[in-house]
Amino acid sequence: MRTRRAALGTIAGAVSLALTLSACGETSESSSGSVDGTIGIAMPTRASERWLTDGKSVVKDLESKGYKTKLVYGDDDPKTQVAQVGELVEQGVDALIIAAIDNKSLNGVLQKAADADIPVISYDRLILGSANVDYYVSFDNEQVGRQQARFIIEKLGLEDGKGPFNIELFAGSPDDNNTRYFYDGSMHLLQPYLDSKQLVVRSGETSLDKVTTLRWDGATAQKRMSRILSKSYNGKTVDAVLSPYDGISLGVLAALKEYGYGPDGKDLPVITGQDAELASVKSIIAGEQSQTVYKDLRELATVAANMADDLLKGRTPRINNRRGYKNGVKDVPAYLLQPASVDKTNYSFVLAGYYTAEQLK
């Protein structure tokens, strides 16, 4: 272990970050072919389709390279995830791939991983406040927000001077570092229209701390949207909703339908989303949710698996962003993938090979 850590230090600088295992969540262990080591994979929740896909994809890619895997899910409980990562460290995994629930709760257990010479890859959600994060793999998260905002701008005709329109803003979980990137990316494009009053937030809730949605929970978003409608939209209509994630989008849609929006009532507003989850793609096809941002999770899993393989075999992992992701302690070298905007006009092309025609019925 010490020899490996020394080699990794030479390659990447400060290699030491921890991955999670599942104490209270579901744990799976598997391998195929010759075994080159064991890699712990800690995912945040089983309540979201995307994280189930992530977990399965990372396991598949690592197994194809000859590794054993230990996959755990923290079920949206930061304490559970910390315990899981601690167990993975104690079990002597050779590397960790972690998608954090709370981006600041893992610092202590990551130090234990570093002490055990276990390199850590932060998966999709950047872990903050720790020097023991070696690499980060994700998508260009500001671009996600920009694609959502650009869709709203185009659908409402804001560049042509149309308006004013009423819009409400939603953001992701406050303990997820990606939330700010999504929000900042969107607001970079939307703020000029808010300043000019072409877009009006009738609730008055515009700052990030006012619009976050804990754990990205759809039911929480539904309650907030219902409150906004009852308080701020008597006799008024919502024209657009900036939603950062499909689960939140469906929660917003449920609230809107309760307040008379839909085929037999008021026109549904423009509603964005992210992750191209099956339920939301079907909603887009049905003319309800307007847009989502597709991120090919298979590609993300492949990049993470390749990084882990490179680290454990003494090679320098491929990165394309060296200084853009600061976690408060260090610049974490990163590899970023590009997202794609999906709506009713292009879903069959963009998602070709991701969903079957039968799944989309």
Tab-separated table of C-alpha atoms in Angstrom:
chain	number	residue	atom	x	y	z
A	1	MET	CA	0.000	0.000	0.000
A	2	ARG	CA	2.725	2.432	0.930
A	3	THR	CA	4.548	1.781	-2.310
A	4	ARG	CA	1.397	2.387	-4.305
A	5	ARG	CA	0.615	5.637	-2.492
A	6	ALA	CA	4.107	6.902	-3.098
A	7	ALA	CA	3.743	6.135	-6.789
A	8	LEU	CA	0.382	7.845	-6.948
A	9	GLY	CA	1.821	10.872	-5.224
A	10	THR	CA	4.452	11.129	-7.920
A	11	ILE	CA	1.804	10.889	-10.640
A	12	ALA	CA	-0.934	13.149	-9.355
A	13	GLY	CA	0.399	15.157	-6.498
A	14	ALA	CA	-1.731	14.487	-3.474
A	15	VAL	CA	-3.531	11.229	-4.105
A	16	SER	CA	-5.897	10.305	-1.294
A	17	LEU	CA	-9.681	10.378	-1.220
A	18	ALA	CA	-12.248	7.953	0.067
A	19	LEU	CA	-15.140	6.053	-1.460
A	20	THR	CA	-18.228	4.764	0.246
A	21	LEU	CA	-19.696	1.435	1.182
A	22	SER	CA	-23.141	0.573	2.443
A	23	ALA	CA	-23.801	-0.185	6.077
A	24	CYS	CA	-27.512	0.529	6.078
A	25	GLY	CA	-28.037	0.598	2.325
A	26	GLU	CA	-27.902	-2.254	-0.135
A	27	THR	CA	-24.452	-3.769	-0.671
A	28	SER	CA	-23.334	-5.821	-3.630
A	29	GLU	CA	-19.987	-7.479	-4.268
A	30	SER	CA	-18.990	-9.003	-7.544
A	31	SER	CA	-16.087	-9.842	-9.801
A	32	SER	CA	-15.366	-11.476	-13.126
A	33	GLY	CA	-12.250	-12.956	-14.661
A	34	SER	CA	-8.844	-12.361	-13.085
A	35	VAL	CA	-8.870	-9.979	-10.141
A	36	ASP	CA	-6.683	-6.862	-10.144
A	37	GLY	CA	-8.054	-5.475	-6.865
A	38	THR	CA	-11.255	-4.320	-5.200
A	39	ILE	CA	-12.840	-0.918	-5.727
A	40	GLY	CA	-15.479	0.551	-3.428
A	41	ILE	CA	-18.320	2.485	-5.045
A	42	ALA	CA	-20.515	4.712	-2.879
A	43	MET	CA	-23.670	6.107	-4.452
A	44	PRO	CA	-26.079	8.508	-2.722
A	45	THR	CA	-29.551	7.029	-3.172
A	46	ARG	CA	-31.668	4.297	-4.694
A	47	ALA	CA	-34.653	6.655	-4.916
A	48	SER	CA	-33.472	8.115	-8.231
A	49	GLU	CA	-33.303	6.190	-11.487
A	50	ARG	CA	-30.088	7.897	-12.482
A	51	TRP	CA	-28.079	6.728	-9.458
A	52	LEU	CA	-29.160	3.143	-9.978
A	53	THR	CA	-27.902	3.460	-13.546
A	54	ASP	CA	-24.629	5.016	-12.347
A	55	GLY	CA	-23.978	2.226	-9.875
A	56	LYS	CA	-24.645	-0.565	-12.348
A	57	SER	CA	-22.578	1.118	-15.059
A	58	VAL	CA	-19.520	1.699	-12.873
A	59	VAL	CA	-19.632	-1.905	-11.640
A	60	LYS	CA	-19.920	-3.217	-15.190
A	61	ASP	CA	-16.960	-1.167	-16.447
A	62	LEU	CA	-14.727	-2.115	-13.519
A	63	GLU	CA	-15.590	-5.798	-13.757
A	64	SER	CA	-14.686	-5.738	-17.450
A	65	LYS	CA	-11.213	-4.600	-16.375
A	66	GLY	CA	-10.848	-7.484	-13.917
A	67	TYR	CA	-11.702	-5.717	-10.636
A	68	LYS	CA	-13.917	-6.850	-7.804
A	69	THR	CA	-16.415	-4.209	-6.687
A	70	LYS	CA	-18.277	-3.285	-3.532
A	71	LEU	CA	-21.295	-1.096	-4.360
A	72	VAL	CA	-23.230	0.655	-1.601
A	73	TYR	CA	-26.073	3.162	-1.473
A	74	GLY	CA	-26.407	5.694	1.347
A	75	ASP	CA	-30.164	6.202	0.908
A	76	ASP	CA	-29.838	9.995	1.209
A	77	ASP	CA	-28.461	9.777	4.767
A	78	PRO	CA	-25.026	11.448	5.154
A	79	LYS	CA	-24.266	9.552	8.381
A	80	THR	CA	-25.007	6.267	6.675
A	81	GLN	CA	-22.694	7.152	3.826
A	82	VAL	CA	-19.873	8.122	6.194
A	83	ALA	CA	-20.255	4.760	7.942
A	84	GLN	CA	-20.269	2.960	4.599
A	85	VAL	CA	-17.080	4.637	3.450
A	86	GLY	CA	-15.483	3.819	6.789
A	87	GLU	CA	-16.361	0.160	6.322
A	88	LEU	CA	-14.917	0.149	2.827
A	89	VAL	CA	-11.680	1.595	4.182
A	90	GLU	CA	-11.554	-1.016	6.948
A	91	GLN	CA	-12.164	-3.765	4.403
A	92	GLY	CA	-9.073	-2.604	2.526
A	93	VAL	CA	-10.468	-1.622	-0.844
A	94	ASP	CA	-7.826	-0.468	-3.288
A	95	ALA	CA	-9.650	2.672	-4.454
A	96	LEU	CA	-12.875	4.560	-3.806
A	97	ILE	CA	-15.376	6.159	-6.172
A	98	ILE	CA	-17.790	8.371	-4.208
A	99	ALA	CA	-20.876	10.339	-5.157
A	100	ALA	CA	-21.375	12.337	-1.965
A	101	ILE	CA	-24.730	12.936	-0.295
A	102	ASP	CA	-23.382	15.836	1.763
A	103	ASN	CA	-20.314	17.397	0.182
A	104	LYS	CA	-18.696	18.282	3.521
A	105	SER	CA	-19.516	15.297	5.746
A	106	LEU	CA	-16.850	12.890	4.495
A	107	ASN	CA	-13.694	14.752	5.518
A	108	GLY	CA	-12.891	12.619	8.559
A	109	VAL	CA	-13.345	9.281	6.859
A	110	LEU	CA	-11.426	10.483	3.809
A	111	GLN	CA	-8.453	11.129	6.064
A	112	LYS	CA	-8.657	7.481	7.126
A	113	ALA	CA	-8.646	6.515	3.468
A	114	ALA	CA	-5.567	8.650	2.867
A	115	ASP	CA	-3.830	7.100	5.875
A	116	ALA	CA	-4.525	3.693	4.305
A	117	ASP	CA	-3.172	4.869	0.920
A	118	ILE	CA	-6.566	4.520	-0.771
A	119	PRO	CA	-7.032	6.968	-3.669
A	120	VAL	CA	-10.411	8.668	-4.032
A	121	ILE	CA	-12.347	9.721	-7.118
A	122	SER	CA	-15.165	12.185	-6.503
A	123	TYR	CA	-18.011	11.114	-8.775
A	124	ASP	CA	-20.280	13.790	-10.273
A	125	ARG	CA	-20.591	15.684	-6.965
A	126	LEU	CA	-17.384	17.377	-5.850
A	127	ILE	CA	-16.407	16.665	-2.246
A	128	LEU	CA	-15.491	19.909	-0.480
A	129	GLY	CA	-13.047	20.866	2.253
A	130	SER	CA	-10.713	17.872	1.973
A	131	ALA	CA	-7.216	17.554	0.565
A	132	ASN	CA	-7.837	13.827	0.207
A	133	VAL	CA	-9.730	14.024	-3.072
A	134	ASP	CA	-7.548	12.951	-5.939
A	135	TYR	CA	-9.715	13.354	-9.033
A	136	TYR	CA	-13.173	14.493	-10.038
A	137	VAL	CA	-15.351	13.190	-12.875
A	138	SER	CA	-18.533	14.971	-13.891
A	139	PHE	CA	-20.282	16.899	-16.633
A	140	ASP	CA	-19.846	20.581	-17.445
A	141	ASN	CA	-22.356	21.616	-14.815
A	142	GLU	CA	-22.521	25.304	-15.661
A	143	GLN	CA	-23.338	24.250	-19.212
A	144	VAL	CA	-26.269	22.237	-17.847
A	145	GLY	CA	-27.713	25.402	-16.306
A	146	ARG	CA	-27.069	27.401	-19.456
A	147	GLN	CA	-28.893	24.856	-21.596
A	148	GLN	CA	-31.912	25.029	-19.305
A	149	ALA	CA	-31.913	28.834	-19.371
A	150	ARG	CA	-31.352	28.984	-23.121
A	151	PHE	CA	-34.384	26.770	-23.682
A	152	ILE	CA	-36.578	29.112	-21.624
A	153	ILE	CA	-35.234	32.162	-23.462
A	154	GLU	CA	-35.930	30.622	-26.858
A	155	LYS	CA	-39.384	29.236	-26.023
A	156	LEU	CA	-40.578	32.551	-24.586
A	157	GLY	CA	-39.024	34.647	-27.354
A	158	LEU	CA	-37.144	36.823	-24.897
A	159	GLU	CA	-34.441	37.740	-27.403
A	160	ASP	CA	-37.200	39.126	-29.642
A	161	GLY	CA	-38.367	41.420	-26.861
A	162	LYS	CA	-41.437	39.436	-25.848
A	163	GLY	CA	-42.745	39.612	-22.300
A	164	PRO	CA	-43.186	40.215	-19.502
A	165	PHE	CA	-43.505	36.590	-18.377
A	166	ASN	CA	-43.831	35.091	-14.920
A	167	ILE	CA	-41.132	32.615	-13.935
A	168	GLU	CA	-40.323	30.675	-10.765
A	169	LEU	CA	-36.877	29.359	-9.895
A	170	PHE	CA	-35.923	26.019	-8.369
A	171	ALA	CA	-32.463	24.760	-7.482
A	172	GLY	CA	-30.995	21.497	-6.238
A	173	SER	CA	-29.955	20.375	-2.777
A	174	PRO	CA	-27.988	22.933	-0.716
A	175	ASP	CA	-25.428	20.295	0.308
A	176	ASP	CA	-24.594	19.338	-3.284
A	177	ASN	CA	-21.772	21.370	-4.808
A	178	ASN	CA	-23.287	20.993	-8.283
A	179	THR	CA	-26.330	23.018	-7.214
A	180	ARG	CA	-24.435	26.298	-7.399
A	181	TYR	CA	-22.934	25.471	-10.779
A	182	PHE	CA	-26.356	24.695	-12.251
A	183	TYR	CA	-27.869	27.826	-10.715
A	184	ASP	CA	-25.009	30.127	-11.727
A	185	GLY	CA	-25.058	28.773	-15.267
A	186	SER	CA	-28.781	29.462	-15.581
A	187	MET	CA	-28.727	32.864	-13.946
A	188	HIS	CA	-25.842	34.016	-16.127
A	189	LEU	CA	-28.320	33.980	-19.017
A	190	LEU	CA	-31.582	34.739	-17.193
A	191	GLN	CA	-30.458	37.643	-14.987
A	192	PRO	CA	-30.494	40.274	-17.759
A	193	TYR	CA	-34.151	39.458	-18.436
A	194	LEU	CA	-34.956	39.637	-14.731
A	195	ASP	CA	-33.236	43.015	-14.573
A	196	SER	CA	-35.217	44.296	-17.560
A	197	LYS	CA	-38.507	42.925	-16.111
A	198	GLN	CA	-39.109	40.717	-19.142
A	199	LEU	CA	-39.049	37.938	-16.564
A	200	VAL	CA	-40.822	38.448	-13.244
A	201	VAL	CA	-40.516	36.182	-10.202
A	202	ARG	CA	-43.831	36.890	-8.481
A	203	SER	CA	-42.858	34.936	-5.357
A	204	GLY	CA	-39.815	37.177	-4.919
A	205	GLU	CA	-37.722	34.058	-4.240
A	206	THR	CA	-34.634	34.433	-6.397
A	207	SER	CA	-31.502	33.984	-4.266
A	208	LEU	CA	-29.998	30.524	-4.175
A	209	ASP	CA	-30.681	30.035	-0.468
A	210	LYS	CA	-34.394	30.632	-1.101
A	211	VAL	CA	-34.841	28.240	-4.019
A	212	THR	CA	-32.899	25.090	-3.069
A	213	THR	CA	-34.625	21.710	-2.753
A	214	LEU	CA	-33.183	19.445	-0.055
A	215	ARG	CA	-32.052	16.074	-1.435
A	216	TRP	CA	-33.455	17.046	-4.846
A	217	ASP	CA	-36.785	15.724	-3.576
A	218	GLY	CA	-39.814	15.964	-5.883
A	219	ALA	CA	-42.327	15.999	-3.027
A	220	THR	CA	-40.488	18.909	-1.419
A	221	ALA	CA	-40.562	20.786	-4.740
A	222	GLN	CA	-44.287	20.065	-5.095
A	223	LYS	CA	-45.019	21.559	-1.661
A	224	ARG	CA	-43.004	24.681	-2.440
A	225	MET	CA	-44.669	25.137	-5.840
A	226	SER	CA	-48.103	24.735	-4.249
A	227	ARG	CA	-47.257	27.383	-1.668
A	228	ILE	CA	-46.037	29.770	-4.358
A	229	LEU	CA	-49.168	29.268	-6.466
A	230	SER	CA	-51.535	29.860	-3.583
A	231	LYS	CA	-49.658	32.915	-2.333
A	232	SER	CA	-48.512	34.668	-5.499
A	233	TYR	CA	-50.636	33.564	-8.449
A	234	ASN	CA	-54.249	34.349	-7.664
A	235	GLY	CA	-55.546	35.473	-11.048
A	236	LYS	CA	-52.077	35.147	-12.569
A	237	THR	CA	-50.365	32.384	-14.531
A	238	VAL	CA	-46.900	30.875	-14.429
A	239	ASP	CA	-45.174	31.024	-17.810
A	240	ALA	CA	-41.922	29.221	-17.000
A	241	VAL	CA	-40.283	27.205	-14.240
A	242	LEU	CA	-36.527	26.771	-14.066
A	243	SER	CA	-36.103	23.264	-12.678
A	244	PRO	CA	-32.626	21.750	-12.362
A	245	TYR	CA	-33.640	18.063	-12.211
A	246	ASP	CA	-36.360	15.800	-13.576
A	247	GLY	CA	-37.592	14.644	-10.169
A	248	ILE	CA	-38.127	18.270	-9.157
A	249	SER	CA	-39.808	18.943	-12.518
A	250	LEU	CA	-42.365	16.198	-11.952
A	251	GLY	CA	-43.070	17.538	-8.464
A	252	VAL	CA	-43.634	21.005	-9.919
A	253	LEU	CA	-45.932	19.526	-12.575
A	254	ALA	CA	-47.997	17.745	-9.932
A	255	ALA	CA	-48.547	21.037	-8.082
A	256	LEU	CA	-49.471	22.862	-11.285
A	257	LYS	CA	-52.055	20.228	-12.194
A	258	GLU	CA	-53.635	20.579	-8.752
A	259	TYR	CA	-54.033	24.298	-9.498
A	260	GLY	CA	-55.772	23.828	-12.827
A	261	TYR	CA	-52.903	23.689	-15.289
A	262	GLY	CA	-52.985	21.076	-18.012
A	263	PRO	CA	-54.981	19.965	-21.080
A	264	ASP	CA	-58.366	21.018	-19.670
A	265	GLY	CA	-57.209	24.182	-17.949
A	266	LYS	CA	-54.453	26.752	-18.109
A	267	ASP	CA	-51.534	26.121	-20.442
A	268	LEU	CA	-48.641	24.438	-18.704
A	269	PRO	CA	-45.561	26.653	-18.374
A	270	VAL	CA	-42.184	25.932	-19.904
A	271	ILE	CA	-40.535	23.500	-17.482
A	272	THR	CA	-36.892	22.432	-17.715
A	273	GLY	CA	-35.170	19.423	-16.175
A	274	GLN	CA	-32.047	17.291	-16.057
A	275	ASP	CA	-30.967	13.651	-16.369
A	276	ALA	CA	-33.438	12.484	-19.041
A	277	GLU	CA	-35.062	10.057	-16.613
A	278	LEU	CA	-37.616	7.817	-18.294
A	279	ALA	CA	-40.671	9.317	-16.572
A	280	SER	CA	-39.646	12.812	-17.646
A	281	VAL	CA	-38.870	11.800	-21.215
A	282	LYS	CA	-42.370	10.303	-21.409
A	283	SER	CA	-43.727	13.543	-19.932
A	284	ILE	CA	-41.922	15.526	-22.625
A	285	ILE	CA	-43.355	13.283	-25.331
A	286	ALA	CA	-46.820	13.833	-23.809
A	287	GLY	CA	-46.359	17.616	-23.954
A	288	GLU	CA	-46.084	18.266	-20.217
A	289	GLN	CA	-42.475	18.746	-19.083
A	290	SER	CA	-40.805	20.820	-21.791
A	291	GLN	CA	-37.114	19.970	-21.685
A	292	THR	CA	-34.432	17.973	-19.930
A	293	VAL	CA	-30.649	17.859	-20.087
A	294	TYR	CA	-29.265	14.476	-21.072
A	295	LYS	CA	-26.026	13.286	-19.512
A	296	ASP	CA	-24.816	9.927	-20.766
A	297	LEU	CA	-24.162	8.158	-17.482
A	298	ARG	CA	-22.512	5.281	-19.316
A	299	GLU	CA	-19.753	7.643	-20.452
A	300	LEU	CA	-19.367	9.057	-16.936
A	301	ALA	CA	-19.019	5.557	-15.494
A	302	THR	CA	-16.417	4.668	-18.116
A	303	VAL	CA	-14.318	7.738	-17.303
A	304	ALA	CA	-14.447	6.937	-13.567
A	305	ALA	CA	-13.503	3.298	-14.156
A	306	ASN	CA	-10.626	4.298	-16.429
A	307	MET	CA	-9.366	6.766	-13.826
A	308	ALA	CA	-9.389	4.134	-11.101
A	309	ASP	CA	-7.626	1.658	-13.366
A	310	ASP	CA	-4.965	4.218	-14.282
A	311	LEU	CA	-4.353	5.131	-10.645
A	312	LEU	CA	-3.939	1.541	-9.543
A	313	LYS	CA	-1.644	0.690	-12.454
A	314	GLY	CA	0.644	3.677	-11.996
A	315	ARG	CA	-0.554	5.670	-14.979
A	316	THR	CA	-1.569	9.326	-15.041
A	317	PRO	CA	-5.356	9.591	-15.491
A	318	ARG	CA	-6.608	11.654	-18.392
A	319	ILE	CA	-8.075	15.040	-17.395
A	320	ASN	CA	-9.381	18.052	-19.320
A	321	ASN	CA	-9.796	20.554	-16.475
A	322	ARG	CA	-6.948	21.146	-14.052
A	323	ARG	CA	-7.955	24.239	-12.075
A	324	GLY	CA	-11.658	24.901	-12.584
A	325	TYR	CA	-12.881	22.829	-9.642
A	326	LYS	CA	-11.681	24.162	-6.313
A	327	ASN	CA	-12.957	22.317	-3.251
A	328	GLY	CA	-11.848	24.898	-0.704
A	329	VAL	CA	-8.538	23.171	-0.028
A	330	LYS	CA	-7.151	22.294	-3.429
A	331	ASP	CA	-7.737	22.426	-7.164
A	332	VAL	CA	-9.075	18.973	-7.940
A	333	PRO	CA	-8.029	17.757	-11.407
A	334	ALA	CA	-11.153	16.855	-13.338
A	335	TYR	CA	-12.524	15.267	-16.453
A	336	LEU	CA	-15.747	16.896	-17.654
A	337	LEU	CA	-18.217	15.493	-20.179
A	338	GLN	CA	-20.642	17.558	-22.249
A	339	PRO	CA	-24.435	17.470	-21.704
A	340	ALA	CA	-27.140	17.763	-24.390
A	341	SER	CA	-30.491	19.555	-24.314
A	342	VAL	CA	-33.483	17.315	-25.074
A	343	ASP	CA	-37.052	18.307	-25.976
A	344	LYS	CA	-39.953	16.925	-27.992
A	345	THR	CA	-38.277	17.813	-31.286
A	346	ASN	CA	-35.034	15.886	-30.799
A	347	TYR	CA	-35.500	13.224	-28.104
A	348	SER	CA	-35.576	10.292	-30.537
A	349	PHE	CA	-32.249	11.372	-32.035
A	350	VAL	CA	-30.382	12.400	-28.865
A	351	LEU	CA	-31.549	9.402	-26.841
A	352	ALA	CA	-31.110	6.831	-29.600
A	353	GLY	CA	-29.576	3.734	-28.022
A	354	TYR	CA	-30.291	4.929	-24.468
A	355	TYR	CA	-33.980	4.020	-24.371
A	356	THR	CA	-35.816	1.599	-26.622
A	357	ALA	CA	-38.971	2.577	-28.487
A	358	GLU	CA	-40.841	0.108	-26.276
A	359	GLN	CA	-39.648	1.888	-23.097
A	360	LEU	CA	-40.871	5.229	-24.405
A	361	LYS	CA	-44.420	4.034	-25.093
